[in-house]
Coordinates of C-alpha atoms (C1' of nucleotides) in Angstrom, one line a residue:
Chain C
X17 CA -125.2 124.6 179.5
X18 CA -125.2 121.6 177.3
X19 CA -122.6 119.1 178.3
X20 CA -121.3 119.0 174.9
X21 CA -120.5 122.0 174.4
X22 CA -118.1 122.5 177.7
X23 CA -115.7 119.7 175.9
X24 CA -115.5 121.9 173.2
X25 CA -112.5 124.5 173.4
X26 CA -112.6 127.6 172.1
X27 CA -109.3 128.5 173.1
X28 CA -106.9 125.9 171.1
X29 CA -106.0 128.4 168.7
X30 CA -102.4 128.5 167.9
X31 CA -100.4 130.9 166.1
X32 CA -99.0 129.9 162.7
X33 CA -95.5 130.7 163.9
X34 CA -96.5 128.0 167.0
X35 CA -97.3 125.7 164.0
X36 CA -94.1 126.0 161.9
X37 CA -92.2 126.5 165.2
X38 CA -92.7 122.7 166.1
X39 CA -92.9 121.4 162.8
X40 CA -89.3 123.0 162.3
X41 CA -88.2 122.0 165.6
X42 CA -89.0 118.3 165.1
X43 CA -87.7 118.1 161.5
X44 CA -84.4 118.8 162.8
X45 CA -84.7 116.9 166.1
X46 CA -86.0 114.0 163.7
X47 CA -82.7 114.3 161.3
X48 CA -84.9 115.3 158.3
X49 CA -83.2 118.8 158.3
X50 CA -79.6 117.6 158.4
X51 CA -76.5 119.0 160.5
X52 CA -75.5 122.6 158.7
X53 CA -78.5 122.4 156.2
X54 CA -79.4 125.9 155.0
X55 CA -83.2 126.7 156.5
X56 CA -84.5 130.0 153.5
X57 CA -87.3 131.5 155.0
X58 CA -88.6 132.1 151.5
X59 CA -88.7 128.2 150.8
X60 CA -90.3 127.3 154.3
X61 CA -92.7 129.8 153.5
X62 CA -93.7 128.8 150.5
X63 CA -93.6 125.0 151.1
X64 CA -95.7 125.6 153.7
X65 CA -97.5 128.2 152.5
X66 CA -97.6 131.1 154.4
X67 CA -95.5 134.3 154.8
X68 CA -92.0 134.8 155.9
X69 CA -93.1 136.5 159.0
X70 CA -94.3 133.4 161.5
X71 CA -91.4 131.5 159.6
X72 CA -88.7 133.5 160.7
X73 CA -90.2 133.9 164.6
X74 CA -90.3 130.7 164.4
X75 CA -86.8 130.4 163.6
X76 CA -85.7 132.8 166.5
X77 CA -86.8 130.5 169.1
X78 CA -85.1 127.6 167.4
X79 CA -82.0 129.8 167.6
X80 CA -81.9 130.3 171.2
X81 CA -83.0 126.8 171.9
X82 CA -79.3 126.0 170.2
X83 CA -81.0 123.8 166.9
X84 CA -80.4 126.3 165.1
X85 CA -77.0 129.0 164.1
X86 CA -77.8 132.4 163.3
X87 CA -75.4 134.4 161.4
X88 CA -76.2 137.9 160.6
X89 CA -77.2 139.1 156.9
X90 CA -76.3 135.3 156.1
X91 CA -79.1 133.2 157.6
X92 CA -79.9 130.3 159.5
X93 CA -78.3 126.8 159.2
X94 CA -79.5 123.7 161.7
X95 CA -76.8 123.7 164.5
X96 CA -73.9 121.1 164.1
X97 CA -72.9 118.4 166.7
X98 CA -69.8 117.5 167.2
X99 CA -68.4 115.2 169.8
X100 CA -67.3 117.6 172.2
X101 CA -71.4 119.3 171.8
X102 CA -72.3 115.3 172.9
X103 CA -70.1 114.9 175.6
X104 CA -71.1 118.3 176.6
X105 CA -74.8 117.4 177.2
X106 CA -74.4 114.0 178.2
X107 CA -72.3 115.4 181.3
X108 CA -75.3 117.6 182.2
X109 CA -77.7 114.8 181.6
X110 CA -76.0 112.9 184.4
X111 CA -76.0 115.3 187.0
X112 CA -79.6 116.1 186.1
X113 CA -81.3 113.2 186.0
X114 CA -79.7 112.6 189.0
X115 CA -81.4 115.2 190.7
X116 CA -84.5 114.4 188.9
X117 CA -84.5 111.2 190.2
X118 CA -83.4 111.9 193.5
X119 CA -86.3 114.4 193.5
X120 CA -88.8 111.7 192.2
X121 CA -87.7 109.6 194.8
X122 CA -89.3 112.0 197.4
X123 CA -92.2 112.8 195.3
X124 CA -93.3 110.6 193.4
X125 CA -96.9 108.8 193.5
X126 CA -97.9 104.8 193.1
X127 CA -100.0 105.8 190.1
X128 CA -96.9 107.1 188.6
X129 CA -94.3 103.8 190.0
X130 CA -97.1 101.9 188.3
X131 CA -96.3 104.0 185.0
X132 CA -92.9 103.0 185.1
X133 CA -93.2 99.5 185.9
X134 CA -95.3 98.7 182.9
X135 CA -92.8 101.4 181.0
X136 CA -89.8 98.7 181.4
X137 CA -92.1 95.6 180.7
X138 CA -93.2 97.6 177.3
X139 CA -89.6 98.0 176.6
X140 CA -88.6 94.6 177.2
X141 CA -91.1 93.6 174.6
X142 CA -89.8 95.7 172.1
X143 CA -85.9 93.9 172.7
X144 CA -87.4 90.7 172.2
X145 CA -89.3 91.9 168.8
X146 CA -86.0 94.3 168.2
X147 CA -87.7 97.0 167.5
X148 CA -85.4 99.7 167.6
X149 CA -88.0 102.3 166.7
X150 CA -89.8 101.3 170.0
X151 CA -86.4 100.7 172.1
X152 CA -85.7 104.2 171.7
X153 CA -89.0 105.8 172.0
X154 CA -89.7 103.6 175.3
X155 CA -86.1 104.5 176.6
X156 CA -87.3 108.3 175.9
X157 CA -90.5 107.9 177.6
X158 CA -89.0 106.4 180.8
X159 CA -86.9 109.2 181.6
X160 CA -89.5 111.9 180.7
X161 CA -91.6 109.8 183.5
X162 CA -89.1 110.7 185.9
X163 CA -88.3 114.0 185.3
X164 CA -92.4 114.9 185.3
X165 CA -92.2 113.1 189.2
X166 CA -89.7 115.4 190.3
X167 CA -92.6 118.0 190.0
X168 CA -89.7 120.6 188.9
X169 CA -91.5 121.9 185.4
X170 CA -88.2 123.9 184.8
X171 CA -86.1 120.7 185.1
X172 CA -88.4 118.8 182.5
X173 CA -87.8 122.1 180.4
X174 CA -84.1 121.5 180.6
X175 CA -84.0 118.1 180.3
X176 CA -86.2 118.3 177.2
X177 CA -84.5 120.5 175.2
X178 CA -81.0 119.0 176.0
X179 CA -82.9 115.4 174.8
X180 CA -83.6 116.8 171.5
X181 CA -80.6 118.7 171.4
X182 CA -78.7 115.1 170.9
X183 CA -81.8 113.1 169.6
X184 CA -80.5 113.1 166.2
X185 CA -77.4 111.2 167.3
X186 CA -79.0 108.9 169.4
X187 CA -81.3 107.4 166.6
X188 CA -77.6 106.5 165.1
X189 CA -75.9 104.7 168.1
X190 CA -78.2 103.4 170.1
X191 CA -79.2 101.0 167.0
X192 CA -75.4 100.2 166.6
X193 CA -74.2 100.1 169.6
X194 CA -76.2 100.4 172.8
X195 CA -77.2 96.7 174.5
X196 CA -80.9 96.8 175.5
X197 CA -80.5 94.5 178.1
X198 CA -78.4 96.6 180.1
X199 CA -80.2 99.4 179.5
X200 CA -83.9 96.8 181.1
X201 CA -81.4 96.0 183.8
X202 CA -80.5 99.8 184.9
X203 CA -83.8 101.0 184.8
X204 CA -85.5 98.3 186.9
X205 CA -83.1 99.4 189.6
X206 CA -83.6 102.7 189.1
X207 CA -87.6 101.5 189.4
X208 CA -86.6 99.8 192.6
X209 CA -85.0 102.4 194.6
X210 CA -87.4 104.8 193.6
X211 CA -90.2 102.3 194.8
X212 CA -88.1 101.8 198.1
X213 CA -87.9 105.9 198.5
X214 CA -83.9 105.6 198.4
X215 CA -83.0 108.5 196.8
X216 CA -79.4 109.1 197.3
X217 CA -79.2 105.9 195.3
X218 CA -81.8 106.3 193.4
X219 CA -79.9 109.1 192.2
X220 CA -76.4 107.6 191.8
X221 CA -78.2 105.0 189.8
X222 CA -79.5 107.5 187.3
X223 CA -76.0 109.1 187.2
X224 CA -74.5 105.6 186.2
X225 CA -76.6 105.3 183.9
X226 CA -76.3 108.3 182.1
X227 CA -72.4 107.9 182.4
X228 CA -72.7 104.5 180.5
X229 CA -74.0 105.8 177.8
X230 CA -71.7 108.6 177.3
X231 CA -69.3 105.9 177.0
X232 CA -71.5 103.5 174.8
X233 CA -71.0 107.1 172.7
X234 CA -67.5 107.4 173.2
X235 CA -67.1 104.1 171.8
X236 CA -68.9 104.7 168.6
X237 CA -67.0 107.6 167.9
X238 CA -63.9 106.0 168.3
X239 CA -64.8 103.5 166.1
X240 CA -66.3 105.5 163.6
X241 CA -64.1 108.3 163.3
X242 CA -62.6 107.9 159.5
X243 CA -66.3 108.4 158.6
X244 CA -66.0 112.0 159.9
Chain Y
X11 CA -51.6 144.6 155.1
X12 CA -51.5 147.8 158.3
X13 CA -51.4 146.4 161.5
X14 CA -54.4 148.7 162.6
X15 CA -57.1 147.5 160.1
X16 CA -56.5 144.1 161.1
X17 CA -57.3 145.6 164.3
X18 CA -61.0 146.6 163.1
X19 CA -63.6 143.7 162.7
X20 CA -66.0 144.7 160.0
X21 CA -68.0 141.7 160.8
X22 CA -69.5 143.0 164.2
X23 CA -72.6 144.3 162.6
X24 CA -75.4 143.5 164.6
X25 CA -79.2 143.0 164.0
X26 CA -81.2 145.4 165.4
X27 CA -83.7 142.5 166.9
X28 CA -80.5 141.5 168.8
X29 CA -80.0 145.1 170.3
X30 CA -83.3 145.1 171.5
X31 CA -83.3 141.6 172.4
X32 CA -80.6 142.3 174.9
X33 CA -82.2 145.6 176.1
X34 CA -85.2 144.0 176.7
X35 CA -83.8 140.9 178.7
X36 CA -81.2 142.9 180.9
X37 CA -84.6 145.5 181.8
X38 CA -86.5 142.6 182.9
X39 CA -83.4 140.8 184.8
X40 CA -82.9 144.5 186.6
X41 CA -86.5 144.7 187.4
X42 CA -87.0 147.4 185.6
X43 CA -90.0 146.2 183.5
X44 CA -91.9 144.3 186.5
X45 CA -93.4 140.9 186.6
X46 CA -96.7 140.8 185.0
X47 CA -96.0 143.7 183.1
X48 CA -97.6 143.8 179.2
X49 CA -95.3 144.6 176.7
X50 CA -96.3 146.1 174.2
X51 CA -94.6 145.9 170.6
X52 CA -95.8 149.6 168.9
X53 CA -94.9 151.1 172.6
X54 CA -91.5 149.2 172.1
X55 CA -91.2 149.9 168.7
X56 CA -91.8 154.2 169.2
X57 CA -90.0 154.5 172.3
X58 CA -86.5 152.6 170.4
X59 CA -87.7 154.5 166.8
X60 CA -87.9 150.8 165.2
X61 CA -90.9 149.2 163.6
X62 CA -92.7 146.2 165.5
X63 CA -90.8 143.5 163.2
X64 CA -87.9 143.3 165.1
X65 CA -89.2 143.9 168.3
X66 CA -91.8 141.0 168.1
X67 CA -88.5 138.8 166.8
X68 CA -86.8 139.7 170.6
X69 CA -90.0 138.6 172.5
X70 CA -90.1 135.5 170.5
X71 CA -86.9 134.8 172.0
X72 CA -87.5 135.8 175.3
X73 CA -90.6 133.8 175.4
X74 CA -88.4 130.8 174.6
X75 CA -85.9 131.5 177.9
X76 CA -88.9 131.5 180.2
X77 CA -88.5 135.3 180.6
X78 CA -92.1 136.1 179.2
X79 CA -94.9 134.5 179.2
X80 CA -97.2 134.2 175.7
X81 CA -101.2 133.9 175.3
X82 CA -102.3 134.2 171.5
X83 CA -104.2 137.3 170.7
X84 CA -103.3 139.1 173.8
X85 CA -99.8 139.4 173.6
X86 CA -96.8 139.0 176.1
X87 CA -96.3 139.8 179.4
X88 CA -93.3 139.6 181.9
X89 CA -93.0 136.4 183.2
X90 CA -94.3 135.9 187.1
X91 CA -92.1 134.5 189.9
X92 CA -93.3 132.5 192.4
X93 CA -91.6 130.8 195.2
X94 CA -91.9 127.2 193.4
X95 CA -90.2 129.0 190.8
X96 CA -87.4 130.5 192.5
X97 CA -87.1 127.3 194.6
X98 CA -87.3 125.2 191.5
X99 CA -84.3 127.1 190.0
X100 CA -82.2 126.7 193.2
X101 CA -82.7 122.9 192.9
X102 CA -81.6 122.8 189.5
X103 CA -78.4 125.1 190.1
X104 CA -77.4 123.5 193.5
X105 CA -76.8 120.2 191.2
X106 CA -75.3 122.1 188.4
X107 CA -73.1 124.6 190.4
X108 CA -72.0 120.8 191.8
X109 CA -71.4 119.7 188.4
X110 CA -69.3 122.7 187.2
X111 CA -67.2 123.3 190.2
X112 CA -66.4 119.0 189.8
X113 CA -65.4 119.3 186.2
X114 CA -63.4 122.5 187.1
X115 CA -61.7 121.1 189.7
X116 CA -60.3 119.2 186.5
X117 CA -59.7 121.7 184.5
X118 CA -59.2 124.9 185.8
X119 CA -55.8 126.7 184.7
X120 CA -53.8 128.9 187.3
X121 CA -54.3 131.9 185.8
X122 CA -58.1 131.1 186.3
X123 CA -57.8 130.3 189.8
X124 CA -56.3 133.8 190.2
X125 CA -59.0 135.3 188.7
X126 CA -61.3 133.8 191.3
X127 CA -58.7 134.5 194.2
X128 CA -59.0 137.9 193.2
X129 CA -62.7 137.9 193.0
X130 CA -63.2 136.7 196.2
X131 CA -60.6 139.6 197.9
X132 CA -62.6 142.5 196.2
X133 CA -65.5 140.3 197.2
X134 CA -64.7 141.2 201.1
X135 CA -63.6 144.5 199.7
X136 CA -67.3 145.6 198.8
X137 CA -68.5 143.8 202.2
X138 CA -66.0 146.4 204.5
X139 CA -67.9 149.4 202.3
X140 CA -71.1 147.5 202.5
X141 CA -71.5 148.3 199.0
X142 CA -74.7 145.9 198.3
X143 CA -74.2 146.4 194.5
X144 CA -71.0 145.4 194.2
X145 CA -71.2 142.1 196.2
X146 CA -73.7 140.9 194.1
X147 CA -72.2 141.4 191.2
X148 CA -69.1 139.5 192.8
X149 CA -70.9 137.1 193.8
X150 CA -72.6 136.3 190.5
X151 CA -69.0 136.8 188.9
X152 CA -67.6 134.2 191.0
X153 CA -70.5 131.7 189.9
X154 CA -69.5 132.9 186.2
X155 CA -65.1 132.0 187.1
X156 CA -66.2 128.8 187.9
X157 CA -68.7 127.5 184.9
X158 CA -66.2 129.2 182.8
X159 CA -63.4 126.5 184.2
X160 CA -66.1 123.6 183.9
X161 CA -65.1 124.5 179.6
X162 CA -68.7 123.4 178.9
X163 CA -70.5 126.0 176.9
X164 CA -74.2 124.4 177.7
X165 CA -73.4 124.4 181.0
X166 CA -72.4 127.8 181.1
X167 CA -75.1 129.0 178.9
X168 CA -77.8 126.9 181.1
X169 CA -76.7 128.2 184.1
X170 CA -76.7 131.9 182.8
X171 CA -80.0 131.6 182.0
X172 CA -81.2 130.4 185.0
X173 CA -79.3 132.9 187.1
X174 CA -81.1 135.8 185.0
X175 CA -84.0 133.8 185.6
X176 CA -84.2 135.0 189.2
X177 CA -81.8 137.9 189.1
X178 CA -84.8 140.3 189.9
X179 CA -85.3 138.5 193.0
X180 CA -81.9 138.1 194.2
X181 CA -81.1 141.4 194.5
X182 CA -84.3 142.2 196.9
X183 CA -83.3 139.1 199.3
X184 CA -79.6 139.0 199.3
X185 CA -79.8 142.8 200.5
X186 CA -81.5 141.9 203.7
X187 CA -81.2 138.6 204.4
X188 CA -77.8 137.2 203.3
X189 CA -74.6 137.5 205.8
X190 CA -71.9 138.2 203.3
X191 CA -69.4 136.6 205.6
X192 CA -71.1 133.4 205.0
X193 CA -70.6 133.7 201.5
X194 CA -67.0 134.9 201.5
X195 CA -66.4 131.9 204.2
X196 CA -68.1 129.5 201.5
X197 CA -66.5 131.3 198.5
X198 CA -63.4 130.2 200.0
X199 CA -63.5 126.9 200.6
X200 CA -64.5 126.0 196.9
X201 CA -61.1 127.9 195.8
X202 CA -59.4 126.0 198.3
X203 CA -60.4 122.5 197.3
X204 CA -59.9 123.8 193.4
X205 CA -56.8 124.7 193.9
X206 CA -56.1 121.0 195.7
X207 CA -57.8 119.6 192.9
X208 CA -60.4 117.9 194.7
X209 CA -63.5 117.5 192.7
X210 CA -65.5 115.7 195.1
X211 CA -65.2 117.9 198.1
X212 CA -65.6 121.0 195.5
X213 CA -68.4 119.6 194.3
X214 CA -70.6 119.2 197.4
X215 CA -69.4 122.5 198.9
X216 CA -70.8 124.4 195.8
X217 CA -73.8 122.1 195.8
X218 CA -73.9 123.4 199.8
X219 CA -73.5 126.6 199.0
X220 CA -76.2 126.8 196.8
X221 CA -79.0 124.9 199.2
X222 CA -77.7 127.7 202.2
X223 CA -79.1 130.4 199.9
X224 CA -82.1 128.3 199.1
X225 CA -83.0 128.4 202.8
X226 CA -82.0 132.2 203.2
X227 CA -84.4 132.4 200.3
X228 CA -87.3 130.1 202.1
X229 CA -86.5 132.2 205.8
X230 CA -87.1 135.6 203.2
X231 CA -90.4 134.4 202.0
X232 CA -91.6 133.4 205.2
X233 CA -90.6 136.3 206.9
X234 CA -92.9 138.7 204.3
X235 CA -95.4 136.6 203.4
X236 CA -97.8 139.4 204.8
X237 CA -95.9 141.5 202.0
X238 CA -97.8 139.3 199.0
Chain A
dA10 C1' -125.7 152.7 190.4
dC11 C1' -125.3 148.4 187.6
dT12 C1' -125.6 145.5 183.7
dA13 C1' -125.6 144.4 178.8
dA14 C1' -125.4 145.5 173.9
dG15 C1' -123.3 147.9 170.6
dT16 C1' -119.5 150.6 168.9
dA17 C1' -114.9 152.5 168.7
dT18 C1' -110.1 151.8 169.5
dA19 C1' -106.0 149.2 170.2
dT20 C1' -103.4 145.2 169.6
dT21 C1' -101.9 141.1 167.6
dA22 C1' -101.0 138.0 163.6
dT23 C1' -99.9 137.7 159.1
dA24 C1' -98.7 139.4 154.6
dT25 C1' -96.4 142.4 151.6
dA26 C1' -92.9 145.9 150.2
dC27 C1' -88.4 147.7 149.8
dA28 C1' -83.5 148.6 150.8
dA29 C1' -79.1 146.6 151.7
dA30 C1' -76.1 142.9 151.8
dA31 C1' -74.6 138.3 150.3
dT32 C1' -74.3 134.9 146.7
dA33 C1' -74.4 133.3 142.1
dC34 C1' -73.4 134.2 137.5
dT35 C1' -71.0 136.0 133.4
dG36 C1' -67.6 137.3 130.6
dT37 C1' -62.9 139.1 130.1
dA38 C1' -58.0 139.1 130.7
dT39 C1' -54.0 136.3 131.9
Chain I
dA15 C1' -58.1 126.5 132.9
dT16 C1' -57.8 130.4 136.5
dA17 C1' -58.5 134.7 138.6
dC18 C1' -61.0 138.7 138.7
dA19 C1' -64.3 142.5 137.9
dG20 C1' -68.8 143.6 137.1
dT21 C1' -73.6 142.5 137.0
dA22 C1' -77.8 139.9 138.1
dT23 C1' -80.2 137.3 141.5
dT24 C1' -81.3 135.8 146.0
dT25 C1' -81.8 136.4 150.7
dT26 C1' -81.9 138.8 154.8
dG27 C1' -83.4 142.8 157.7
dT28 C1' -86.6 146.2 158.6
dA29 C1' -90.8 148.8 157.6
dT30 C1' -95.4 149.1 156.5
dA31 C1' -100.2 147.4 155.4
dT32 C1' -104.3 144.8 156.3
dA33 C1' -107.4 141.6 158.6
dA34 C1' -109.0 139.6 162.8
dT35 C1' -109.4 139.6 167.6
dA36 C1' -109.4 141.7 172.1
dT37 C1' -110.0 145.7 175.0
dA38 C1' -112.0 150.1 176.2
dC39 C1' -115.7 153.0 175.9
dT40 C1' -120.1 154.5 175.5
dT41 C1' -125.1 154.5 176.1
dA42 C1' -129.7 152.4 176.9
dG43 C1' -132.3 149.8 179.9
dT44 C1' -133.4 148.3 184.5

DNA sequence: ACTAAGTATATTATATACAAAATACTGTAT
DNA sequence: ATACAGTATTTTGTATATAATATACTTAGT
């Protein structure tokens, strides 16, 4: 057989609702769909130009991945986050990176330490240049590094969706409030126990670090509350 | 306005896609549809006397919680377990079990901590009539007393799914392999350091608890690998 | 018997249709 | 103006229809 042709494959095909299914999903992750916005499955459907069907499967999934508020006969709305919702993941973020890291700590390979060295140089860059854009998308990138080394897929599941869960509010406080060079500092120790195979404080690390940011949040919201 | 139609809620109307959603889920948890099984939405659809629509709606859903497996054009099937599986979802509710029991430690109420008393005397009671069924289903109830204290709804709903995750398998190992009087011993000693309040101890006895089961679970597989 | 091509059947993916409920609109009475 | 009843419109929930793909079933050739 031609070597061409075996690069070609002929089983990408995805199903429309797959399509609209992400393109939802990271509308709403991405803030475009706003907190409580109404999602018609008419309008989708006709934006996007297709029928109602693959729209509203699509919409199911959103609804148990907790974007998205079902209520019967009445429709969909993207799922609101109040503080308590934050708090809420944040406090499982912290346990589970932990384990994550503690995980990655046993597992993880020198291709992948080299992944997250040059992850924290790249970030570093972006302080100097503030880029937030980059901060944030660098910051999201070096956690997703760790949870892949744990080689638990169900924990990168997890941690995924709980990620997106809070992304929206992220984007707003991490520009505001959040300093960058704590943030370099914590994960080049996290980097370094990992490299030395310390988990148990590899672990508490990532806890920490997790923890700080809940309160970098805590603070925002305390601050900001007449704007509620 | 009568004290008995206040009584009635005429708001519990419920879509049929849920009803089948739930019947569908709870026959996979119970093992009644087996892993690898096809389903089949027109089989579905006859046997309940619905059409496909909101059949292929529930299997949307229970794609997205892991419980099925999807290929395009071929349809769904019940999702396999291996023993990474099973072992990965131990990990990740040894360190969430941890979590909850710590935050409950916080704030659980009294009248919740006699709930779980309670649970873990008709616990024993099932063990005396080695009633299998019914020590399970304390068991998982006792898991349930205690995310409910942690009063984080993520958490809880996290940790539900990944209990049903391996709910099928459960009930095969913890039949012959498990000494219940390790688990009421356990059991115990998490409502003991509750009821003192002491988050840390509670939290690394649950995370304990959850590891022993993990190795019960490892000791089943090795024992029957001839059986796969 | 075993394979391969061709055909029939079953199944999925999507679109459309229709009934029932929710929402928006309109006009009337106060 | 405000509240309310009644109607029109929109939207959801479910059923059905249609096209495309996958699977099962022949049957011819070896």
């Amino acid at each position: 057989m031609p070597g061409k042709l075996s690069n070609i494959n002929f089983n990408d095909y995805k199903p429309l609702r797959e399509v609209i299914f992400e393109s939802l999903r990271q509308a709403i992750i991405m803030g475009e769909l706003k907190p409580g916005e109404r999602l018609m499955e008419i309008q989708f459907a006709e934006k996007m130009g297709v029928s109602r069907t693959p729209v509203r499967e699509a919409i199911r999934k959103l609804e148990l991945e907790g974007l998205v508020v079902m209520i019967p006969r009445k429709g969909a709305h993207v799922a609101e986050l109040s503080v308590k919702d934050i708090i809420d993941v944040l406090e499982i973020r912290s346990s589970l990176d932990g384990l994550a890291t503690k995980l990655a700590a046993e597992r993880i390979t020198e291709e992948e330490l080299n992944n997250i060295k040059n992850n924290i140089q790249q970030f570093a860059q972006n302080m100097e240049k503030n880029n937030v854009q980059g901060l944030i998308k660098k910051d999201v990138e070096f956690h997703e590094l760790i949870y892949k080394a744990s080689r638990n897929e169900k924990l990168v599941h997890i941690a995924t969706n709980l990620k997106d869960q809070i992304h929206r509010f992220r984007v707003v406080y991490l520009k505001d409030y959040s300093s960058p060079k704590e943030l370099v500092k914590e994960h080049q120790d996290i980097y370094d126990a990992l490299k030395k195979r310390d988990g148990i404080y590899a672990e508490s690390l990532a806890g920490i670090h997790i923890n700080n940011q809940q309160e970098t949040m805590t603070t925002y919201f305390t601050k900001n509350k007449n704007k509620r």
